[in-house]
Amino acid sequence: MTRPTPDPDLPGRLLDALRPLQRRLHAERTLSSGKLGILRHLIDTEHATSGDLARRLHVSPQAVSLSTRELEGLALIVRTQDEEDRRRHWFAITDAGRERYEQEHLAGQAWLAQAIAQRLTTSEARALAAAVPALAKLVDEDARA
């Protein structure tokens, strides 16, 4: 059952606020969101096939293929052939990949922490903190990367 939105302009205003924030967070990173999604998934699951990654990240197999090749070239992931089905390959994250993911994640977080501290009043920061659980409810578990 869908409840009416108390403020019909809320979705548009929220998107208008989130888009520049997302762009700014991504500007701090050196890897694309897709590549970071692959690394995050491999941290969570230990290993995955390209099909697993495509389904999890909701991207094409071609996009996964390009991204995994680049991540392999950077030695952030490794590819191994399945022993039972020689056509299947598994990807796993390397120690360097874990470290790089953490660096990329912290880069955006550091900027955001500084922006909150410098640009928001205490009451605005509290309101933002209170909104986080509601924002998390908007995305189902499978879409978080």
Coordinates of C-alpha atoms in Angstrom, one line a residue:
M1 CA 0.0 0.0 0.0
T2 CA 1.4 3.4 -1.0
R3 CA 1.0 6.3 1.3
P4 CA 0.7 9.8 -0.2
T5 CA 3.8 11.9 0.1
P6 CA 3.2 14.8 2.5
D7 CA 5.3 17.0 0.3
P8 CA 4.8 16.3 -3.4
D9 CA 8.0 18.3 -4.2
L10 CA 10.2 16.2 -1.8
P11 CA 11.4 13.7 -4.4
G12 CA 12.6 16.4 -6.8
R13 CA 14.2 18.5 -4.0
L14 CA 15.9 15.5 -2.6
L15 CA 17.4 14.6 -6.0
D16 CA 18.5 18.2 -6.5
A17 CA 20.3 18.0 -3.2
L18 CA 21.8 14.5 -3.7
R19 CA 23.1 14.9 -7.3
P20 CA 25.8 17.5 -6.5
L21 CA 26.7 15.8 -3.3
Q22 CA 27.2 12.5 -5.2
R23 CA 29.3 14.3 -7.9
R24 CA 31.5 15.9 -5.2
L25 CA 32.0 12.6 -3.4
H26 CA 33.0 10.9 -6.6
A27 CA 35.4 13.7 -7.4
E28 CA 37.5 12.6 -4.4
R29 CA 37.9 9.1 -5.9
T30 CA 40.2 7.7 -8.5
L31 CA 38.2 4.6 -9.3
S32 CA 34.7 4.6 -10.8
S33 CA 31.6 3.6 -8.8
G34 CA 31.4 0.4 -10.8
K35 CA 35.0 -0.7 -10.0
L36 CA 34.4 0.2 -6.4
G37 CA 31.2 -1.8 -6.5
I38 CA 33.2 -4.8 -7.7
L39 CA 35.8 -4.4 -5.0
R40 CA 33.1 -4.0 -2.3
H41 CA 31.3 -7.1 -3.5
L42 CA 34.5 -9.2 -3.5
I43 CA 35.2 -8.0 0.0
D44 CA 31.8 -9.2 1.1
T45 CA 31.7 -12.5 -0.8
E46 CA 35.3 -13.6 -1.1
H47 CA 35.0 -14.5 -4.8
A48 CA 32.5 -14.1 -7.6
T49 CA 32.1 -14.8 -11.3
S50 CA 31.6 -12.1 -13.9
G51 CA 27.9 -13.1 -14.1
D52 CA 27.6 -12.7 -10.3
L53 CA 29.1 -9.3 -10.5
A54 CA 26.9 -8.1 -13.4
R55 CA 23.7 -9.2 -11.5
R56 CA 24.8 -7.7 -8.2
L57 CA 25.8 -4.4 -9.7
H58 CA 23.0 -4.3 -12.3
V59 CA 25.4 -3.7 -15.2
S60 CA 26.1 -5.4 -18.4
P61 CA 28.5 -8.4 -18.6
Q62 CA 30.5 -6.2 -21.0
A63 CA 30.9 -3.5 -18.4
V64 CA 32.0 -6.1 -15.8
S65 CA 34.5 -7.5 -18.3
L66 CA 36.1 -4.1 -19.0
S67 CA 36.2 -3.2 -15.3
T68 CA 37.6 -6.5 -14.1
R69 CA 40.4 -6.3 -16.8
E70 CA 41.4 -2.9 -15.5
L71 CA 41.2 -4.0 -11.9
E72 CA 43.4 -7.0 -12.7
G73 CA 45.9 -4.7 -14.5
L74 CA 46.1 -2.7 -11.3
A75 CA 46.6 -5.9 -9.3
L76 CA 43.5 -5.2 -7.2
I77 CA 41.8 -8.4 -8.1
V78 CA 42.9 -11.8 -9.4
R79 CA 41.2 -14.2 -11.8
T80 CA 41.3 -18.0 -11.4
Q81 CA 39.8 -20.6 -13.6
D82 CA 37.1 -22.9 -12.1
E83 CA 38.5 -26.4 -11.7
E84 CA 35.3 -28.1 -12.6
D85 CA 34.1 -25.9 -15.4
R86 CA 37.1 -24.6 -17.3
R87 CA 34.9 -22.0 -19.0
R88 CA 34.1 -20.2 -15.7
H89 CA 36.4 -17.8 -14.0
W90 CA 36.4 -16.6 -10.4
F91 CA 37.5 -13.2 -9.3
A92 CA 38.9 -12.5 -5.8
I93 CA 40.2 -9.3 -4.2
T94 CA 43.9 -8.9 -3.4
D95 CA 45.3 -7.3 -0.3
A96 CA 46.2 -4.3 -2.5
G97 CA 42.5 -4.2 -3.6
R98 CA 41.3 -4.2 -0.1
E99 CA 43.7 -1.4 0.8
R100 CA 42.7 0.6 -2.3
Y101 CA 39.0 0.2 -1.6
E102 CA 39.5 1.5 1.9
Q103 CA 41.5 4.5 0.6
E104 CA 38.8 5.4 -2.0
H105 CA 36.1 5.0 0.6
L106 CA 37.8 7.1 3.1
A107 CA 38.6 9.9 0.6
G108 CA 35.0 10.6 0.1
Q109 CA 34.2 10.2 3.8
A110 CA 37.0 12.7 4.8
W111 CA 35.6 15.4 2.5
L112 CA 32.0 14.8 3.7
A113 CA 33.1 14.9 7.4
Q114 CA 34.8 18.2 6.8
A115 CA 31.9 19.6 4.9
I116 CA 29.5 18.7 7.7
A117 CA 31.7 20.2 10.3
Q118 CA 32.3 23.4 8.4
R119 CA 29.0 24.1 6.7
L120 CA 26.3 22.8 8.9
T121 CA 25.1 24.1 12.3
T122 CA 24.9 21.6 15.2
S123 CA 21.2 21.4 14.7
E124 CA 21.5 20.8 11.0
A125 CA 24.1 18.1 11.6
R126 CA 21.7 16.4 14.1
A127 CA 18.8 16.6 11.5
L128 CA 21.0 15.1 8.9
A129 CA 22.0 12.3 11.3
A130 CA 18.3 11.7 12.1
A131 CA 17.5 11.4 8.4
V132 CA 20.1 8.7 7.7
P133 CA 17.9 5.7 8.8
A134 CA 15.0 7.0 6.6
L135 CA 17.3 7.4 3.6
A136 CA 18.6 3.8 4.1
K137 CA 15.1 2.5 4.0
L138 CA 14.7 3.9 0.4
V139 CA 17.2 1.4 -1.0
D140 CA 16.7 -2.3 -0.7
E141 CA 19.6 -4.4 0.5
D142 CA 20.5 -5.8 -2.9
A143 CA 21.1 -2.3 -4.4
R144 CA 23.7 -1.2 -1.8
A145 CA 27.3 -1.5 -3.0

